[in-house]
Amino acid sequence: MAVTLDLTGRVAVVTGGTRGVGAGIARAFLRAGAEVVVCARRPPDTPVRAAGRTAHFCPLDLRDPTAVRDVFPRIAADHGRLDCLVNNAGGTPYRLLGEADAERHARVIDLNLTAPLTASLAAYEVMRTQPHGGTVLMIGSVSGTRASPGTAAYGAAKAGLNSLARTMAVEWAPAVRVNTLVLGMVRTERAALHYGDEAGIAAVGATVPLGRLAEPDEIGDACVFLASDRAAYLSGAALLVHGGGERPAFLTAATVNHPKEQGR
């Protein structure tokens, strides 16, 4: 029997939903039947569409707390409800710790931790008054689960985001469920900036146990599941969406072949 995740009639907000992973998340919610609002400072180059439907664009600077607090009641008023917030917006340049002062690293933390906190608090004020409550999804990263050289502030922010989500899940239950998706590498339109040409992308993908990078829409499918009634008892969870993780470096470095133990 087919399992259908139907979010018809529900309203989802995706921050940073105009491109990359965020656009993939928005498309997945559109395919599931939800009304989707994508928030970013600038509109998308092309409208975000899927299944013959188009996401609504809402201009928003997530570093402006007043604007963030104002936008969620307005979205709920325009669409009649607010069911899901996906805190996707974020990112970082490559910068070693010693190459910048603490204030510059703190700006990365503001975008990747403080901004999702501000958005979640604003969405919660709307969701907690609804009979059906709502869900909040944090888009985390494997960078928050291990050392993150070159992106230390980003890794620290993502580690904090996961901790924040677990606490929200306790404090806001049962009205609002809160979960985190811990992402590995994703193939987006900007993948070449990080991994080079197609050969480079393929080589990086080969280091993942599943043999490739994730596609943005696959991240979206995981978000739809966590926002659906099929995940009604999931809260405070961290879902690993990383293709099996990272192959330990020592396995590649080792030169000794260990024969299988012979049976007696």
PDB file of C-alpha atoms in Angstrom:
ATOM      1  CA  MET A   1       0.000   0.000   0.000  1.00  0.00           C
ATOM      2  CA  ALA A   2       1.380   3.408  -0.961  1.00  0.00           C
ATOM      3  CA  VAL A   3       2.070   5.880   1.805  1.00  0.00           C
ATOM      4  CA  THR A   4       0.993   9.401   0.834  1.00  0.00           C
ATOM      5  CA  LEU A   5       2.114  12.469   2.739  1.00  0.00           C
ATOM      6  CA  ASP A   6      -0.698  14.927   2.098  1.00  0.00           C
ATOM      7  CA  LEU A   7      -0.253  18.436   3.492  1.00  0.00           C
ATOM      8  CA  THR A   8      -3.132  19.978   1.565  1.00  0.00           C
ATOM      9  CA  GLY A   9      -4.488  23.021   3.363  1.00  0.00           C
ATOM     10  CA  ARG A  10      -1.395  23.525   5.493  1.00  0.00           C
ATOM     11  CA  VAL A  11       0.939  26.510   5.348  1.00  0.00           C
ATOM     12  CA  ALA A  12       4.726  26.170   5.455  1.00  0.00           C
ATOM     13  CA  VAL A  13       7.335  28.921   5.660  1.00  0.00           C
ATOM     14  CA  VAL A  14      10.841  28.182   4.375  1.00  0.00           C
ATOM     15  CA  THR A  15      13.551  30.714   5.167  1.00  0.00           C
ATOM     16  CA  GLY A  16      16.166  31.017   2.467  1.00  0.00           C
ATOM     17  CA  GLY A  17      13.729  29.149   0.257  1.00  0.00           C
ATOM     18  CA  THR A  18      14.536  30.871  -3.025  1.00  0.00           C
ATOM     19  CA  ARG A  19      17.476  28.703  -4.090  1.00  0.00           C
ATOM     20  CA  GLY A  20      19.577  25.646  -3.249  1.00  0.00           C
ATOM     21  CA  VAL A  21      18.437  23.425  -0.408  1.00  0.00           C
ATOM     22  CA  GLY A  22      15.696  25.878   0.553  1.00  0.00           C
ATOM     23  CA  ALA A  23      14.137  25.772  -2.911  1.00  0.00           C
ATOM     24  CA  GLY A  24      14.244  21.969  -2.822  1.00  0.00           C
ATOM     25  CA  ILE A  25      12.409  22.024   0.507  1.00  0.00           C
ATOM     26  CA  ALA A  26       9.833  24.440  -0.849  1.00  0.00           C
ATOM     27  CA  ARG A  27       9.228  22.264  -3.919  1.00  0.00           C
ATOM     28  CA  ALA A  28       8.687  19.187  -1.757  1.00  0.00           C
ATOM     29  CA  PHE A  29       6.051  20.985   0.313  1.00  0.00           C
ATOM     30  CA  LEU A  30       4.354  22.192  -2.878  1.00  0.00           C
ATOM     31  CA  ARG A  31       4.224  18.623  -4.198  1.00  0.00           C
ATOM     32  CA  ALA A  32       2.658  17.538  -0.897  1.00  0.00           C
ATOM     33  CA  GLY A  33      -0.132  20.085  -1.391  1.00  0.00           C
ATOM     34  CA  ALA A  34       0.908  22.742   1.127  1.00  0.00           C
ATOM     35  CA  GLU A  35       0.785  26.483   0.601  1.00  0.00           C
ATOM     36  CA  VAL A  36       4.416  27.600   0.737  1.00  0.00           C
ATOM     37  CA  VAL A  37       5.928  30.966   1.613  1.00  0.00           C
ATOM     38  CA  VAL A  38       9.637  31.422   0.888  1.00  0.00           C
ATOM     39  CA  CYS A  39      11.466  34.185   2.743  1.00  0.00           C
ATOM     40  CA  ALA A  40      14.716  35.859   1.704  1.00  0.00           C
ATOM     41  CA  ARG A  41      16.206  39.288   1.251  1.00  0.00           C
ATOM     42  CA  ARG A  42      15.919  39.083  -2.523  1.00  0.00           C
ATOM     43  CA  PRO A  43      13.314  37.411  -4.736  1.00  0.00           C
ATOM     44  CA  PRO A  44      14.251  34.241  -6.612  1.00  0.00           C
ATOM     45  CA  ASP A  45      15.679  34.526 -10.119  1.00  0.00           C
ATOM     46  CA  THR A  46      12.779  32.329 -11.195  1.00  0.00           C
ATOM     47  CA  PRO A  47       9.673  31.529  -9.125  1.00  0.00           C
ATOM     48  CA  VAL A  48       9.890  28.375  -7.043  1.00  0.00           C
ATOM     49  CA  ARG A  49       7.430  25.928  -8.608  1.00  0.00           C
ATOM     50  CA  ALA A  50       6.447  22.257  -8.406  1.00  0.00           C
ATOM     51  CA  ALA A  51       3.407  20.177  -9.336  1.00  0.00           C
ATOM     52  CA  GLY A  52       1.932  23.125 -11.223  1.00  0.00           C
ATOM     53  CA  ARG A  53       1.969  25.313  -8.117  1.00  0.00           C
ATOM     54  CA  THR A  54       4.110  28.296  -7.105  1.00  0.00           C
ATOM     55  CA  ALA A  55       5.525  29.360  -3.744  1.00  0.00           C
ATOM     56  CA  HIS A  56       4.708  32.824  -2.457  1.00  0.00           C
ATOM     57  CA  PHE A  57       7.691  35.117  -1.957  1.00  0.00           C
ATOM     58  CA  CYS A  58       8.000  37.254   1.175  1.00  0.00           C
ATOM     59  CA  PRO A  59      10.944  39.685   1.424  1.00  0.00           C
ATOM     60  CA  LEU A  60      12.621  39.343   4.818  1.00  0.00           C
ATOM     61  CA  ASP A  61      15.985  40.145   6.368  1.00  0.00           C
ATOM     62  CA  LEU A  62      16.363  37.508   9.057  1.00  0.00           C
ATOM     63  CA  ARG A  63      18.921  39.673  10.869  1.00  0.00           C
ATOM     64  CA  ASP A  64      16.213  42.272  11.541  1.00  0.00           C
ATOM     65  CA  PRO A  65      14.418  41.003  14.686  1.00  0.00           C
ATOM     66  CA  THR A  66      11.537  43.472  14.360  1.00  0.00           C
ATOM     67  CA  ALA A  67      10.828  42.416  10.784  1.00  0.00           C
ATOM     68  CA  VAL A  68      10.993  38.738  11.777  1.00  0.00           C
ATOM     69  CA  ARG A  69       8.569  39.224  14.674  1.00  0.00           C
ATOM     70  CA  ASP A  70       6.132  41.080  12.415  1.00  0.00           C
ATOM     71  CA  VAL A  71       6.142  38.696   9.460  1.00  0.00           C
ATOM     72  CA  PHE A  72       4.667  35.537  11.014  1.00  0.00           C
ATOM     73  CA  PRO A  73       1.379  37.042  12.260  1.00  0.00           C
ATOM     74  CA  ARG A  74       1.025  38.645   8.831  1.00  0.00           C
ATOM     75  CA  ILE A  75       1.597  35.341   7.009  1.00  0.00           C
ATOM     76  CA  ALA A  76      -0.912  33.608   9.286  1.00  0.00           C
ATOM     77  CA  ALA A  77      -3.458  36.356   8.657  1.00  0.00           C
ATOM     78  CA  ASP A  78      -2.933  36.213   4.879  1.00  0.00           C
ATOM     79  CA  HIS A  79      -3.161  32.408   4.652  1.00  0.00           C
ATOM     80  CA  GLY A  80      -5.419  31.603   7.590  1.00  0.00           C
ATOM     81  CA  ARG A  81      -2.883  29.555   9.564  1.00  0.00           C
ATOM     82  CA  LEU A  82       0.786  28.695  10.080  1.00  0.00           C
ATOM     83  CA  ASP A  83       1.659  25.008  10.280  1.00  0.00           C
ATOM     84  CA  CYS A  84       5.385  24.672   9.712  1.00  0.00           C
ATOM     85  CA  LEU A  85       8.511  26.800   9.872  1.00  0.00           C
ATOM     86  CA  VAL A  86      11.663  25.458   8.227  1.00  0.00           C
ATOM     87  CA  ASN A  87      14.731  27.342   9.441  1.00  0.00           C
ATOM     88  CA  ASN A  88      16.883  26.792   6.386  1.00  0.00           C
ATOM     89  CA  ALA A  89      18.600  30.156   5.797  1.00  0.00           C
ATOM     90  CA  GLY A  90      22.265  30.254   6.713  1.00  0.00           C
ATOM     91  CA  GLY A  91      25.749  29.591   5.459  1.00  0.00           C
ATOM     92  CA  THR A  92      29.315  30.750   5.852  1.00  0.00           C
ATOM     93  CA  PRO A  93      32.441  31.646   3.884  1.00  0.00           C
ATOM     94  CA  TYR A  94      35.559  29.537   4.349  1.00  0.00           C
ATOM     95  CA  ARG A  95      37.649  31.319   6.952  1.00  0.00           C
ATOM     96  CA  LEU A  96      40.167  29.900   9.404  1.00  0.00           C
ATOM     97  CA  LEU A  97      39.724  31.086  12.973  1.00  0.00           C
ATOM     98  CA  GLY A  98      42.935  33.133  13.003  1.00  0.00           C
ATOM     99  CA  GLU A  99      42.022  34.970   9.802  1.00  0.00           C
ATOM    100  CA  ALA A 100      39.278  37.105  11.346  1.00  0.00           C
ATOM    101  CA  ASP A 101      38.368  38.735  14.622  1.00  0.00           C
ATOM    102  CA  ALA A 102      35.691  37.435  16.971  1.00  0.00           C
ATOM    103  CA  GLU A 103      33.144  39.995  15.761  1.00  0.00           C
ATOM    104  CA  ARG A 104      33.279  38.653  12.211  1.00  0.00           C
ATOM    105  CA  HIS A 105      32.897  35.061  13.392  1.00  0.00           C
ATOM    106  CA  ALA A 106      29.999  36.195  15.598  1.00  0.00           C
ATOM    107  CA  ARG A 107      28.117  37.408  12.515  1.00  0.00           C
ATOM    108  CA  VAL A 108      28.143  33.823  11.242  1.00  0.00           C
ATOM    109  CA  ILE A 109      26.678  32.669  14.556  1.00  0.00           C
ATOM    110  CA  ASP A 110      24.020  35.389  14.353  1.00  0.00           C
ATOM    111  CA  LEU A 111      22.834  34.156  10.955  1.00  0.00           C
ATOM    112  CA  ASN A 112      22.963  30.444  11.726  1.00  0.00           C
ATOM    113  CA  LEU A 113      21.803  30.385  15.357  1.00  0.00           C
ATOM    114  CA  THR A 114      20.347  33.680  16.549  1.00  0.00           C
ATOM    115  CA  ALA A 115      18.227  34.227  13.428  1.00  0.00           C
ATOM    116  CA  PRO A 116      16.588  30.759  13.641  1.00  0.00           C
ATOM    117  CA  LEU A 117      15.938  31.387  17.340  1.00  0.00           C
ATOM    118  CA  THR A 118      14.252  34.708  16.559  1.00  0.00           C
ATOM    119  CA  ALA A 119      12.159  33.173  13.769  1.00  0.00           C
ATOM    120  CA  SER A 120      11.169  30.169  15.882  1.00  0.00           C
ATOM    121  CA  LEU A 121      10.042  32.360  18.785  1.00  0.00           C
ATOM    122  CA  ALA A 122       7.940  34.475  16.431  1.00  0.00           C
ATOM    123  CA  ALA A 123       6.386  31.426  14.769  1.00  0.00           C
ATOM    124  CA  TYR A 124       5.705  29.829  18.155  1.00  0.00           C
ATOM    125  CA  GLU A 125       3.643  32.815  19.261  1.00  0.00           C
ATOM    126  CA  VAL A 126       1.322  32.099  16.336  1.00  0.00           C
ATOM    127  CA  MET A 127       1.376  28.298  16.485  1.00  0.00           C
ATOM    128  CA  ARG A 128       0.699  27.972  20.213  1.00  0.00           C
ATOM    129  CA  THR A 129      -2.679  29.702  19.862  1.00  0.00           C
ATOM    130  CA  GLN A 130      -3.854  27.360  17.084  1.00  0.00           C
ATOM    131  CA  PRO A 131      -5.892  24.263  17.972  1.00  0.00           C
ATOM    132  CA  HIS A 132      -3.650  22.192  15.702  1.00  0.00           C
ATOM    133  CA  GLY A 133      -0.357  23.699  16.955  1.00  0.00           C
ATOM    134  CA  GLY A 134       2.515  23.451  14.485  1.00  0.00           C
ATOM    135  CA  THR A 135       6.005  22.191  13.736  1.00  0.00           C
ATOM    136  CA  VAL A 136       9.443  23.800  13.579  1.00  0.00           C
ATOM    137  CA  LEU A 137      12.280  22.224  11.609  1.00  0.00           C
ATOM    138  CA  MET A 138      15.926  23.204  11.988  1.00  0.00           C
ATOM    139  CA  ILE A 139      18.289  22.577   9.085  1.00  0.00           C
ATOM    140  CA  GLY A 140      21.470  21.475  10.809  1.00  0.00           C
ATOM    141  CA  SER A 141      24.746  20.103   9.499  1.00  0.00           C
ATOM    142  CA  VAL A 142      27.318  17.418  10.139  1.00  0.00           C
ATOM    143  CA  SER A 143      29.625  20.400  10.751  1.00  0.00           C
ATOM    144  CA  GLY A 144      27.902  20.698  14.111  1.00  0.00           C
ATOM    145  CA  THR A 145      28.746  17.121  15.074  1.00  0.00           C
ATOM    146  CA  ARG A 146      32.516  17.135  14.448  1.00  0.00           C
ATOM    147  CA  ALA A 147      35.448  19.502  14.067  1.00  0.00           C
ATOM    148  CA  SER A 148      34.784  22.076  11.358  1.00  0.00           C
ATOM    149  CA  PRO A 149      38.120  23.610  10.245  1.00  0.00           C
ATOM    150  CA  GLY A 150      37.604  26.683   8.097  1.00  0.00           C
ATOM    151  CA  THR A 151      34.002  27.003   9.229  1.00  0.00           C
ATOM    152  CA  ALA A 152      34.352  26.869  12.994  1.00  0.00           C
ATOM    153  CA  ALA A 153      31.717  29.466  13.839  1.00  0.00           C
ATOM    154  CA  TYR A 154      29.264  27.778  11.481  1.00  0.00           C
ATOM    155  CA  GLY A 155      29.892  24.385  13.095  1.00  0.00           C
ATOM    156  CA  ALA A 156      29.455  25.878  16.550  1.00  0.00           C
ATOM    157  CA  ALA A 157      26.199  27.515  15.491  1.00  0.00           C
ATOM    158  CA  LYS A 158      24.847  24.279  14.041  1.00  0.00           C
ATOM    159  CA  ALA A 159      25.766  22.385  17.215  1.00  0.00           C
ATOM    160  CA  GLY A 160      23.904  25.024  19.188  1.00  0.00           C
ATOM    161  CA  LEU A 161      20.931  24.799  16.832  1.00  0.00           C
ATOM    162  CA  ASN A 162      20.525  21.099  17.545  1.00  0.00           C
ATOM    163  CA  SER A 163      20.678  21.730  21.295  1.00  0.00           C
ATOM    164  CA  LEU A 164      18.221  24.595  20.958  1.00  0.00           C
ATOM    165  CA  ALA A 165      15.761  22.394  19.064  1.00  0.00           C
ATOM    166  CA  ARG A 166      15.850  19.714  21.751  1.00  0.00           C
ATOM    167  CA  THR A 167      15.046  22.277  24.436  1.00  0.00           C
ATOM    168  CA  MET A 168      12.272  23.825  22.369  1.00  0.00           C
ATOM    169  CA  ALA A 169      10.787  20.360  21.909  1.00  0.00           C
ATOM    170  CA  VAL A 170      10.518  20.031  25.695  1.00  0.00           C
ATOM    171  CA  GLU A 171       9.326  23.538  26.491  1.00  0.00           C
ATOM    172  CA  TRP A 172       6.826  23.857  23.625  1.00  0.00           C
ATOM    173  CA  ALA A 173       5.228  20.417  23.781  1.00  0.00           C
ATOM    174  CA  PRO A 174       2.593  19.321  23.122  1.00  0.00           C
ATOM    175  CA  ALA A 175       1.459  22.233  20.948  1.00  0.00           C
ATOM    176  CA  VAL A 176       4.571  22.497  18.788  1.00  0.00           C
ATOM    177  CA  ARG A 177       6.914  19.734  17.645  1.00  0.00           C
ATOM    178  CA  VAL A 178      10.552  20.678  16.962  1.00  0.00           C
ATOM    179  CA  ASN A 179      13.085  18.530  15.091  1.00  0.00           C
ATOM    180  CA  THR A 180      16.448  18.909  13.361  1.00  0.00           C
ATOM    181  CA  LEU A 181      17.705  17.549  10.057  1.00  0.00           C
ATOM    182  CA  VAL A 182      21.466  17.000  10.176  1.00  0.00           C
ATOM    183  CA  LEU A 183      22.629  17.397   6.594  1.00  0.00           C
ATOM    184  CA  GLY A 184      25.721  16.196   4.835  1.00  0.00           C
ATOM    185  CA  MET A 185      26.818  17.463   1.434  1.00  0.00           C
ATOM    186  CA  VAL A 186      24.099  18.554  -0.985  1.00  0.00           C
ATOM    187  CA  ARG A 187      24.396  19.169  -4.715  1.00  0.00           C
ATOM    188  CA  THR A 188      23.034  22.646  -5.433  1.00  0.00           C
ATOM    189  CA  GLU A 189      23.558  25.204  -8.185  1.00  0.00           C
ATOM    190  CA  ARG A 190      26.542  26.463  -6.177  1.00  0.00           C
ATOM    191  CA  ALA A 191      28.228  23.071  -5.740  1.00  0.00           C
ATOM    192  CA  ALA A 192      30.941  23.958  -8.255  1.00  0.00           C
ATOM    193  CA  LEU A 193      32.104  26.797  -5.997  1.00  0.00           C
ATOM    194  CA  HIS A 194      32.888  24.259  -3.282  1.00  0.00           C
ATOM    195  CA  TYR A 195      33.869  21.116  -5.181  1.00  0.00           C
ATOM    196  CA  GLY A 196      34.979  22.225  -8.652  1.00  0.00           C
ATOM    197  CA  ASP A 197      33.826  20.762 -11.969  1.00  0.00           C
ATOM    198  CA  GLU A 198      31.700  17.652 -12.524  1.00  0.00           C
ATOM    199  CA  ALA A 199      34.707  15.409 -11.945  1.00  0.00           C
ATOM    200  CA  GLY A 200      35.364  17.123  -8.630  1.00  0.00           C
ATOM    201  CA  ILE A 201      31.731  16.822  -7.574  1.00  0.00           C
ATOM    202  CA  ALA A 202      31.758  13.133  -8.488  1.00  0.00           C
ATOM    203  CA  ALA A 203      35.006  12.584  -6.568  1.00  0.00           C
ATOM    204  CA  VAL A 204      33.593  14.250  -3.469  1.00  0.00           C
ATOM    205  CA  GLY A 205      30.379  12.252  -3.829  1.00  0.00           C
ATOM    206  CA  ALA A 206      32.400   9.034  -3.955  1.00  0.00           C
ATOM    207  CA  THR A 207      33.540   9.678  -0.372  1.00  0.00           C
ATOM    208  CA  VAL A 208      29.938   9.329   0.819  1.00  0.00           C
ATOM    209  CA  PRO A 209      28.840   5.741   1.559  1.00  0.00           C
ATOM    210  CA  LEU A 210      25.847   6.088  -0.797  1.00  0.00           C
ATOM    211  CA  GLY A 211      28.239   7.264  -3.513  1.00  0.00           C
ATOM    212  CA  ARG A 212      26.836  10.720  -4.266  1.00  0.00           C
ATOM    213  CA  LEU A 213      25.775  14.070  -2.868  1.00  0.00           C
ATOM    214  CA  ALA A 214      22.175  14.584  -1.792  1.00  0.00           C
ATOM    215  CA  GLU A 215      19.739  16.402  -4.047  1.00  0.00           C
ATOM    216  CA  PRO A 216      17.861  19.407  -2.575  1.00  0.00           C
ATOM    217  CA  ASP A 217      14.487  17.779  -3.194  1.00  0.00           C
ATOM    218  CA  GLU A 218      15.571  14.755  -1.137  1.00  0.00           C
ATOM    219  CA  ILE A 219      16.134  17.079   1.807  1.00  0.00           C
ATOM    220  CA  GLY A 220      12.685  18.454   1.127  1.00  0.00           C
ATOM    221  CA  ASP A 221      11.117  14.990   1.231  1.00  0.00           C
ATOM    222  CA  ALA A 222      12.603  14.432   4.693  1.00  0.00           C
ATOM    223  CA  CYS A 223      11.187  17.783   5.824  1.00  0.00           C
ATOM    224  CA  VAL A 224       7.730  16.901   4.534  1.00  0.00           C
ATOM    225  CA  PHE A 225       7.821  13.647   6.489  1.00  0.00           C
ATOM    226  CA  LEU A 226       8.773  15.397   9.733  1.00  0.00           C
ATOM    227  CA  ALA A 227       6.032  17.991   9.189  1.00  0.00           C
ATOM    228  CA  SER A 228       3.389  15.361   8.453  1.00  0.00           C
ATOM    229  CA  ASP A 229       1.063  13.424  10.715  1.00  0.00           C
ATOM    230  CA  ARG A 230       3.201  10.336  10.036  1.00  0.00           C
ATOM    231  CA  ALA A 231       5.778  11.924  12.337  1.00  0.00           C
ATOM    232  CA  ALA A 232       3.270  12.935  15.006  1.00  0.00           C
ATOM    233  CA  TYR A 233       5.316  11.345  17.809  1.00  0.00           C
ATOM    234  CA  LEU A 234       8.678  12.691  16.636  1.00  0.00           C
ATOM    235  CA  SER A 235       9.910  15.726  18.550  1.00  0.00           C
ATOM    236  CA  GLY A 236      13.358  16.632  19.806  1.00  0.00           C
ATOM    237  CA  ALA A 237      14.859  14.270  17.242  1.00  0.00           C
ATOM    238  CA  ALA A 238      17.901  14.780  15.003  1.00  0.00           C
ATOM    239  CA  LEU A 239      17.423  13.024  11.660  1.00  0.00           C
ATOM    240  CA  LEU A 240      20.711  12.260   9.901  1.00  0.00           C
ATOM    241  CA  VAL A 241      20.342  13.006   6.183  1.00  0.00           C
ATOM    242  CA  HIS A 242      23.938  12.469   5.090  1.00  0.00           C
ATOM    243  CA  GLY A 243      24.031   9.396   2.878  1.00  0.00           C
ATOM    244  CA  GLY A 244      25.664   7.247   5.538  1.00  0.00           C
ATOM    245  CA  GLY A 245      28.063   9.864   6.855  1.00  0.00           C
ATOM    246  CA  GLU A 246      31.763  10.240   6.224  1.00  0.00           C
ATOM    247  CA  ARG A 247      34.114   7.343   5.622  1.00  0.00           C
ATOM    248  CA  PRO A 248      36.744   7.344   8.428  1.00  0.00           C
ATOM    249  CA  ALA A 249      40.047   8.689   7.119  1.00  0.00           C
ATOM    250  CA  PHE A 250      42.044   5.841   8.642  1.00  0.00           C
ATOM    251  CA  LEU A 251      40.303   3.322   6.389  1.00  0.00           C
ATOM    252  CA  THR A 252      41.612   5.125   3.327  1.00  0.00           C
ATOM    253  CA  ALA A 253      45.064   5.673   4.839  1.00  0.00           C
ATOM    254  CA  ALA A 254      45.577   2.085   5.991  1.00  0.00           C
ATOM    255  CA  THR A 255      47.774  -0.060   3.750  1.00  0.00           C
ATOM    256  CA  VAL A 256      47.433  -3.363   5.613  1.00  0.00           C
ATOM    257  CA  ASN A 257      44.942  -5.875   4.295  1.00  0.00           C
ATOM    258  CA  HIS A 258      43.357  -7.941   7.030  1.00  0.00           C
ATOM    259  CA  PRO A 259      42.269 -11.369   5.772  1.00  0.00           C
ATOM    260  CA  LYS A 260      38.993 -12.672   7.049  1.00  0.00           C
ATOM    261  CA  GLU A 261      39.284 -14.835  10.067  1.00  0.00           C
ATOM    262  CA  GLN A 262      39.247 -18.465   9.041  1.00  0.00           C
ATOM    263  CA  GLY A 263      36.733 -20.745  10.582  1.00  0.00           C
ATOM    264  CA  ARG A 264      37.942 -23.804  12.498  1.00  0.00           C
TER     265      ARG A 264
END
